Backbone as a ProteinNet text record, in pm:
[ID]
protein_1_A
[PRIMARY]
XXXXXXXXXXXXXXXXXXXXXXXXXXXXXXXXXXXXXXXXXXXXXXXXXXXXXXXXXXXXXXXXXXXXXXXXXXXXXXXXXXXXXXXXXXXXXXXXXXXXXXXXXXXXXXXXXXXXXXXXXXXXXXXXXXXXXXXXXXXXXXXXXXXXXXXXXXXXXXXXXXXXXXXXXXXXXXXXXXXXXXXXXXXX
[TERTIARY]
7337	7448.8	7399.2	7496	7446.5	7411.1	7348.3	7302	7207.3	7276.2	7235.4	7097	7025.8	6931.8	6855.4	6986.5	6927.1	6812.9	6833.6	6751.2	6576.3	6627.9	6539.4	6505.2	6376.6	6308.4	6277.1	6315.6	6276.5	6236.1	6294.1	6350	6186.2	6057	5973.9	5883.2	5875.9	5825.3	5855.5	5974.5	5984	5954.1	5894.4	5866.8	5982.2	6097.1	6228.6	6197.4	6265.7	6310.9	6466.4	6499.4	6668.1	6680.6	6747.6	6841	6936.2	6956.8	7100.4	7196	7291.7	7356	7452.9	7479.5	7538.3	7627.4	7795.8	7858.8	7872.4	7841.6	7873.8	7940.4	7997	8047.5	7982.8	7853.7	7747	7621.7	7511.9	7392.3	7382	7428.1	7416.3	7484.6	7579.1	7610.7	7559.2	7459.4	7401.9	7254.3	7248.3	7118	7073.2	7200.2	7172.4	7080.2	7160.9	7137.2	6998.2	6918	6807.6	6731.4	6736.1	6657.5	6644.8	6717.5	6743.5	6683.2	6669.4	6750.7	6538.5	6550.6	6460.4	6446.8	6531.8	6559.9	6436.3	6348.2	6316.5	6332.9	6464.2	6532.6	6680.6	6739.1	6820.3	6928	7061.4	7081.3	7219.4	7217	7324.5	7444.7	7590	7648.8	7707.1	7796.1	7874.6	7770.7	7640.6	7578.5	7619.8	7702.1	7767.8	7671.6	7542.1	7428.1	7445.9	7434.5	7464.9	7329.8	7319.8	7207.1	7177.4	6999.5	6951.5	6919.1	7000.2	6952.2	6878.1	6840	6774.7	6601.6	6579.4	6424.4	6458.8	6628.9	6658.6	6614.4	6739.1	6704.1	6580	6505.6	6302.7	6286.3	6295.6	6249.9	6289.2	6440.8	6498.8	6443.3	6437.8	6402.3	6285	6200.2	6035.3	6014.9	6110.6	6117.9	6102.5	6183.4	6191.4	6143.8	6037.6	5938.5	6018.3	6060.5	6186.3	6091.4	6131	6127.4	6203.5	6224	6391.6	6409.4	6511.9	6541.8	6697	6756.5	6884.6	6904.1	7040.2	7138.5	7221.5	7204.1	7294.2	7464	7518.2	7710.7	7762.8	7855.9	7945	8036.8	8035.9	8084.9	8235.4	8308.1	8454.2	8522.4	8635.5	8714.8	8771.1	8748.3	8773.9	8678.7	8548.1	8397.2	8373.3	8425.8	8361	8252.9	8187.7	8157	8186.9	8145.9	8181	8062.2	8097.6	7929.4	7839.5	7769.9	7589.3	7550.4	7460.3	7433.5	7239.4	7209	7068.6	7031.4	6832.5	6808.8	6669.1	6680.8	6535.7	6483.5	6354	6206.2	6155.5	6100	6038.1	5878.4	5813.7	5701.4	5617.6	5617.7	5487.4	5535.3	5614.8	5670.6	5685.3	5634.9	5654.8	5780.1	5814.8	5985.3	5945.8	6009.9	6023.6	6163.8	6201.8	6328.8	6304.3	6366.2	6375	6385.2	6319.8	6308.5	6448.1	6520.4	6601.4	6725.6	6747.6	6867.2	6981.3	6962.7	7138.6	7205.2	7340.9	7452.2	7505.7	7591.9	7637.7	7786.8	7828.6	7991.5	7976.6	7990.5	7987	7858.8	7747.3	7574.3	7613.9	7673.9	7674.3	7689.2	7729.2	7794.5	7697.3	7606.9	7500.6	7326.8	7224.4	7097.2	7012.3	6941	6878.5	6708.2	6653	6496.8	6433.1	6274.1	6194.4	6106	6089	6056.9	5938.4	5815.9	5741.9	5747.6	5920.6	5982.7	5981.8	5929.1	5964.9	5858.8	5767.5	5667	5762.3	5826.6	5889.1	5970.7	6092.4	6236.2	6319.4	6394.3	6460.7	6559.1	6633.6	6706.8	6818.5	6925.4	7077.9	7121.1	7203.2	7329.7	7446.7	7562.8	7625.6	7823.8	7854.7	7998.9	8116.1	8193.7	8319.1	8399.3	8500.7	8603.5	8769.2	8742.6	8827.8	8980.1	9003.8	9186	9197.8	9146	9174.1	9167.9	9088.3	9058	8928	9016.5	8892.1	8998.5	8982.9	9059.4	8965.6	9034.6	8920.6	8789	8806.8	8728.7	8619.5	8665.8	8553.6	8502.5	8539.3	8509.6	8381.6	8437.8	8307.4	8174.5	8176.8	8101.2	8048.2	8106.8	8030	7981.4	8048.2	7941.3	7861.9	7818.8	7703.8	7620.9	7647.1	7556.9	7479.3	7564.7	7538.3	7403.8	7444.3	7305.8	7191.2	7205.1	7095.5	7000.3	7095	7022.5	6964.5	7069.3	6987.7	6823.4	6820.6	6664.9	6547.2	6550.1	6500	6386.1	6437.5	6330.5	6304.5	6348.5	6356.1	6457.7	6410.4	6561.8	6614.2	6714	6758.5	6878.3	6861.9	6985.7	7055.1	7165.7	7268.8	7358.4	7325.8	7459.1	7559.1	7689.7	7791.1	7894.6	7974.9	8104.3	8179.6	8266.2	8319.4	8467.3	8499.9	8635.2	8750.2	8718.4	8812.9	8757.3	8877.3	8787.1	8705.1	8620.3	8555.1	8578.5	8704.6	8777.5	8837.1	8853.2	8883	8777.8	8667.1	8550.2	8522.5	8561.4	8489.7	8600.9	8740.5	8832.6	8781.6	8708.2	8658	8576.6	8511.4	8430.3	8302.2	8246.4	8164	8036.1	8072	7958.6	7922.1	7993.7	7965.3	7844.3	7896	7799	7669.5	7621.9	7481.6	7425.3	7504.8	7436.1	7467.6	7532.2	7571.6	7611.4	7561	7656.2	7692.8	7798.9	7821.7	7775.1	7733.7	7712.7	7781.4	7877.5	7997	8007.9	8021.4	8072.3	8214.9	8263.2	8387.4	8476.3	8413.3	8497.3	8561.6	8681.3	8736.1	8675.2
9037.9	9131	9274.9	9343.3	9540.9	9538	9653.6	9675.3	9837.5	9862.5	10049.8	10065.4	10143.5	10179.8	10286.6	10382.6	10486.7	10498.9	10411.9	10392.9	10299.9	10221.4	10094.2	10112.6	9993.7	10013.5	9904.3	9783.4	9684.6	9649.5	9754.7	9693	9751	9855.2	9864.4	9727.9	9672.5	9509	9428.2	9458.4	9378.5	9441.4	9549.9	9653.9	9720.6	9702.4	9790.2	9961.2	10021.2	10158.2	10147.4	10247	10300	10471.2	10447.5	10624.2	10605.1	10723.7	10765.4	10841.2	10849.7	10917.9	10970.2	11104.7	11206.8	11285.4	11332.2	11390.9	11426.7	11500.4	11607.1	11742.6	11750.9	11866.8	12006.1	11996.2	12109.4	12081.9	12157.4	12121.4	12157.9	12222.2	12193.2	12111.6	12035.3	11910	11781.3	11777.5	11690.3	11700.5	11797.8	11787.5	11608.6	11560.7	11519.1	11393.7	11379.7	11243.5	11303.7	11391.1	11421.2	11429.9	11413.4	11408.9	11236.9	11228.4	11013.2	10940.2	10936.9	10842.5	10824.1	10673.9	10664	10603.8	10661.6	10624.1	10707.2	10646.4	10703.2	10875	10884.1	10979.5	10968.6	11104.1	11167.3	11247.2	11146.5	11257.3	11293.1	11445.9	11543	11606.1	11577.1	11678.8	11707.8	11883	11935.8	12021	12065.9	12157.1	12271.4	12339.5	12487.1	12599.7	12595	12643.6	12743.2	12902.6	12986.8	13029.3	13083.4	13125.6	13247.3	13215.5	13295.5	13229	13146.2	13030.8	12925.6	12869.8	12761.1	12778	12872.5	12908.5	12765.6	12844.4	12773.6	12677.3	12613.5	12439.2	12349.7	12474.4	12409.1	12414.7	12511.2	12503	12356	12413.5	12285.8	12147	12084	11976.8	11918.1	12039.8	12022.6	11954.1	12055.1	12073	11917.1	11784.8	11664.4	11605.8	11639.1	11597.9	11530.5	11617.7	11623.2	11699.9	11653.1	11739.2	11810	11857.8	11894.2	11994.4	11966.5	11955.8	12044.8	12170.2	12187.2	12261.3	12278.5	12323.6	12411.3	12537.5	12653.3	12637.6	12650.4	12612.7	12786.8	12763.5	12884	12934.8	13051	13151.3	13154.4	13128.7	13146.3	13242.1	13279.3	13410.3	13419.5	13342.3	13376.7	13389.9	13395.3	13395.2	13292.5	13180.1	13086.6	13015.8	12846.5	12844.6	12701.5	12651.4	12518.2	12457.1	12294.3	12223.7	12275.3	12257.3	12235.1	12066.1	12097.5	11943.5	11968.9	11874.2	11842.5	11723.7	11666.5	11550.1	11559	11520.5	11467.8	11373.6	11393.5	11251.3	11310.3	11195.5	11188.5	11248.9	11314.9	11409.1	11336	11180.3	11132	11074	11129.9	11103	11255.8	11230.4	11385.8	11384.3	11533.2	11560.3	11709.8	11674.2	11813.9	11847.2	11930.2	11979.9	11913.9	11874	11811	11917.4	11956.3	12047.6	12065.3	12110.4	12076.1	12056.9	12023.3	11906.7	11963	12040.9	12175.9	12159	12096.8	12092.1	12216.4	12251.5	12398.1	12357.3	12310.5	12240.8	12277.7	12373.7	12397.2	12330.7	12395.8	12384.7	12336.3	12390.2	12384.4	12208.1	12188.3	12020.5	11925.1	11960.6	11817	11901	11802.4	11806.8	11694.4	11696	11636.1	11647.7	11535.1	11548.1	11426.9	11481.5	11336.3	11358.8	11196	11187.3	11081.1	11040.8	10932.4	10822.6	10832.9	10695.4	10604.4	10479.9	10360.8	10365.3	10465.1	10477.8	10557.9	10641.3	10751.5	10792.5	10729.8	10706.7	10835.2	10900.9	11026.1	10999.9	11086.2	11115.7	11207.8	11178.1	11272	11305.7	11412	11386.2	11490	11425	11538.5	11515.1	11604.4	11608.9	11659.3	11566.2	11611.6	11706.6	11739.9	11841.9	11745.9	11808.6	11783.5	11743.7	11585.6	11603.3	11618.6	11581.3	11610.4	11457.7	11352.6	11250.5	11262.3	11173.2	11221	11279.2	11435.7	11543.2	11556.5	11630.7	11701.2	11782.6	11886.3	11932.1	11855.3	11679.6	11588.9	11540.3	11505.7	11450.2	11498.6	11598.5	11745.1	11734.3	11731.2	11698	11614.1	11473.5	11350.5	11347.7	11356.6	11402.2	11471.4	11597.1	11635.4	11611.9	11506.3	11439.7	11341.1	11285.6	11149.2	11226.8	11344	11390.4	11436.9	11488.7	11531.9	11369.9	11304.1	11154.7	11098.5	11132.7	11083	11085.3	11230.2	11300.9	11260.9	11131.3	11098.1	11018.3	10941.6	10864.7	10735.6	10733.2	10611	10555.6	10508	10472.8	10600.7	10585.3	10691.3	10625.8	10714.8	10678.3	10819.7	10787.2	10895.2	10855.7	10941.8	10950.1	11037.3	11015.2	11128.9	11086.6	11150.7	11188	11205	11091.6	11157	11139.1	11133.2	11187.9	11138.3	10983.6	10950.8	10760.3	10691.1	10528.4	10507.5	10387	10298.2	10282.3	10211.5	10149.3	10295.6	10407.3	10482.1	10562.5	10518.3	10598.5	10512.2	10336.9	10271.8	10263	10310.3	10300.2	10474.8	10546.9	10648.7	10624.4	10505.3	10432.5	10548.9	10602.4	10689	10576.9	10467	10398.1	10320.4	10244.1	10229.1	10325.7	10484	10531.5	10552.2	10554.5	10564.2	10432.1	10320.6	10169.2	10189.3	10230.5	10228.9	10150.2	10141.8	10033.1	10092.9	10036.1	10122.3	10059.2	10094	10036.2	10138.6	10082.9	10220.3	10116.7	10184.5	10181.4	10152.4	10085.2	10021.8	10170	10243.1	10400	10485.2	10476.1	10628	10713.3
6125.2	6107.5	6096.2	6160.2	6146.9	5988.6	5958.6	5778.5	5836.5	5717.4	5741.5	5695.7	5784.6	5755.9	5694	5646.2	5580.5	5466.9	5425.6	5308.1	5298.2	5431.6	5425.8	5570.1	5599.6	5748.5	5751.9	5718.6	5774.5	5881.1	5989.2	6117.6	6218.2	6079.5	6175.9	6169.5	6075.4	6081.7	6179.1	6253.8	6347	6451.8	6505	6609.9	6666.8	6603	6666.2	6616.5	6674.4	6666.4	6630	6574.5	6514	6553.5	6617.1	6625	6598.6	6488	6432.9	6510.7	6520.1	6621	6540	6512.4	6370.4	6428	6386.7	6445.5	6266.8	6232.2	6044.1	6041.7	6146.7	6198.7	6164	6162.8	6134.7	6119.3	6159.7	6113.8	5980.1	5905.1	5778.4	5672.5	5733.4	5700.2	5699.6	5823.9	5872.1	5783.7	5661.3	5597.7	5510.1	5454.3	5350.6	5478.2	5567.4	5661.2	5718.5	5753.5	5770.1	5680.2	5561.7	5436.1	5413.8	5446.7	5344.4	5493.9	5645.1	5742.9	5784.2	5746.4	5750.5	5940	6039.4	6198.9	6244.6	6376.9	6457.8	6493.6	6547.1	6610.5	6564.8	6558.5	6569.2	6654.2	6645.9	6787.5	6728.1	6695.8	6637.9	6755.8	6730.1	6797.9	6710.1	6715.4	6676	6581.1	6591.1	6496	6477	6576.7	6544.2	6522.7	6579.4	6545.1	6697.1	6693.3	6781.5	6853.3	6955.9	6976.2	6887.4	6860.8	6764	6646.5	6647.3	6494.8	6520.4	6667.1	6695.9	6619.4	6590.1	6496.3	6379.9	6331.8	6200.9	6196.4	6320.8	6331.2	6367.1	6390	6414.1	6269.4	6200.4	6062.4	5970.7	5974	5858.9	5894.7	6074.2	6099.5	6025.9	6060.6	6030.1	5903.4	5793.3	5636	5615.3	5668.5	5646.3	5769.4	5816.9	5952.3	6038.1	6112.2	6249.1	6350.3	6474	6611	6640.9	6697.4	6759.2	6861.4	7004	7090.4	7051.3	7109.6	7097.9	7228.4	7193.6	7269.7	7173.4	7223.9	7117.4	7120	7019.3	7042	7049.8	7118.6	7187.7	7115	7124.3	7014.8	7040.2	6981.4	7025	6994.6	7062.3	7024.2	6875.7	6810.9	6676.3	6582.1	6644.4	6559.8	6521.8	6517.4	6507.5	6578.2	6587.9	6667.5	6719.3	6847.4	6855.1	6960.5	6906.5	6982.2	6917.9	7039.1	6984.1	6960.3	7017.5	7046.6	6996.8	6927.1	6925.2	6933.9	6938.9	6977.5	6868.6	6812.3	6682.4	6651.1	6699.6	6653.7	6558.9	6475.4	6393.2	6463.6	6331.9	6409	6429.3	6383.8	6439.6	6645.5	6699.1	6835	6871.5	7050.6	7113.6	7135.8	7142.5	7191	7224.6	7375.4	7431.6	7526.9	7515.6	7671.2	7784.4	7857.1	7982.6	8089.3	8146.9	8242.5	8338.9	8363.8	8512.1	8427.9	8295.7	8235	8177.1	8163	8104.1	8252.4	8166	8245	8239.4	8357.8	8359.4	8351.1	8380	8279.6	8092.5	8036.8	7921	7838.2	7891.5	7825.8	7682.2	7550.4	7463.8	7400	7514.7	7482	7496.3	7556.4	7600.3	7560.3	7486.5	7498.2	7536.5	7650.2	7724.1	7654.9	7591	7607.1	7625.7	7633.4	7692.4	7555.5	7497.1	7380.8	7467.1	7350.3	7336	7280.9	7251.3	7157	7268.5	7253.4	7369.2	7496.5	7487.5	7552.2	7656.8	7632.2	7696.2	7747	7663.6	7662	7651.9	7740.5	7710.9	7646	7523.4	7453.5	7464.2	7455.4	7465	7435.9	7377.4	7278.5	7306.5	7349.8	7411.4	7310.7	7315	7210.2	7317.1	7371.8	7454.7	7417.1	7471.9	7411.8	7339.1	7207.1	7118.2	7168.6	7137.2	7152.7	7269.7	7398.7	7544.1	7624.2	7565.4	7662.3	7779.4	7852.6	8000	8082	8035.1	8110.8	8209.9	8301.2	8406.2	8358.3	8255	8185.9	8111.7	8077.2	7998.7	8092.3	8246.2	8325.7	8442.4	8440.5	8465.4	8362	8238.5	8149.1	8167.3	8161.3	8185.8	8331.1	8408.8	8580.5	8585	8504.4	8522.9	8423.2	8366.6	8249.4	8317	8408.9	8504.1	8600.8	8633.4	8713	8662.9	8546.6	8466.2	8380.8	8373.9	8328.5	8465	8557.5	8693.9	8728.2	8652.1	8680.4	8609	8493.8	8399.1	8472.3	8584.3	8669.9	8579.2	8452.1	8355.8	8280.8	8133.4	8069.5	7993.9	7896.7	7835.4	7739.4	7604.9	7540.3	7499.7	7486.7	7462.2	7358	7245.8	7147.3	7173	7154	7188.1	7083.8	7025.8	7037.1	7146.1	7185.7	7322.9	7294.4	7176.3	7137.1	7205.5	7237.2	7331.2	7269.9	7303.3	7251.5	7344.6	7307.9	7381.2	7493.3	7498.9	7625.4	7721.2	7628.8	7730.6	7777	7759.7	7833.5	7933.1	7916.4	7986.5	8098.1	8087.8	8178.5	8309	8270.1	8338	8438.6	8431	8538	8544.9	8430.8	8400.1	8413.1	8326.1	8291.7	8415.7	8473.7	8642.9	8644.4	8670.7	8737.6	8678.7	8555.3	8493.9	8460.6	8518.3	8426.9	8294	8269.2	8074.3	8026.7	7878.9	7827.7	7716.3	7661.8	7499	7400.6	7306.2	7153.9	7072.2	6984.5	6880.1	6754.1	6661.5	6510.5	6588.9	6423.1	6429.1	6335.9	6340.2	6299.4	6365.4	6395.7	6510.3	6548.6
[MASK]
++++++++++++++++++++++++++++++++++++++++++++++++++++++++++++++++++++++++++++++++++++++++++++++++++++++++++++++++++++++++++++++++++++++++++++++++++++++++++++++++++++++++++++++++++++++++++++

């Protein structure tokens, strides 16, 4: 049966790996779960982290021996900010940017890297647009997600928020196109 691993690691006795996949609606929300999560990797959306602060998010990662991989979130007309997407190994695993892999359908939403988890498994993590479904606008997103994973030449996992159910991602015939499969919490 599933059993959380924040706390416990059983699961390296058996040679598995665990990635967490974190939507805290901030990277500084997402501290307490980077301090406690005893997972592999990390894959954050919704950090709200602007360009100019990505130093930050090298720092804080480090602080609790993180890698980290981002994608800056977009400044909106009301100063706020939105997205941001990051991807975090543990420092004893390489993690770097994926060369080629920023989608140009709203960058802020997706981070693409190639880690040494799995003997060199790339890592994802991309956050759809809020309350829309698979609009044209999410659909654009996920297609040029499909090409930038294309470029991996291997496997890959992807955490997302995609703000839409299960069944309605899998009714997008998205997953058709990357070989996907889903694995989701039983949480909205």
């Amino acid at each position: 049966p599933p059993r959380s691993v924040l706390y416990d690691d059983w699961w390296k006795q058996c040679g598995l790996v665990v990635i967490d996949s974190v939507n805290a609606d901030s990277f500084g929300s997402s501290q307490f779960m980077r301090a406690i999560s005893s997972a592999d990797a990390m894959l954050l959306q919704e950090t709200k982290l602007r360009h100019g602060k990505q130093d930050h998010l090298q720092a804080e990662a480090r602080e609790h021996h993180w890698r980290a991989e981002s994608t800056p979130a977009l400044a909106t007309a009301n100063g706020s900010a939105s997205g941001g997407t990051a991807v975090l190994a543990k420092t004893n695993y390489g993690l770097r940017d994926l060369p080629g892999s920023q989608i140009d359908a709203e960058p802020h939403r997706v981070c693409i890297a190639e880690s040494t988890l799995l003997d060199g498994i790339a890592l994802a993590s991309a956050y759809l647009r809020h309350s829309e479904g698979a609009s044209p606008e999410n659909l654009r997103i996920l297609e040029e997600t499909a090409k930038s994973l294309a470029t991996v030449g291997g496997n890959w996992i992807l955490g997302m928020d995609a703000n839409m159910s299960p069944s309605d991602l899998e009714s997008t015939g998205w997953l058709d196109l990357v070989h996907g499969k889903i694995f989701h919490s039983d949480q909205p």
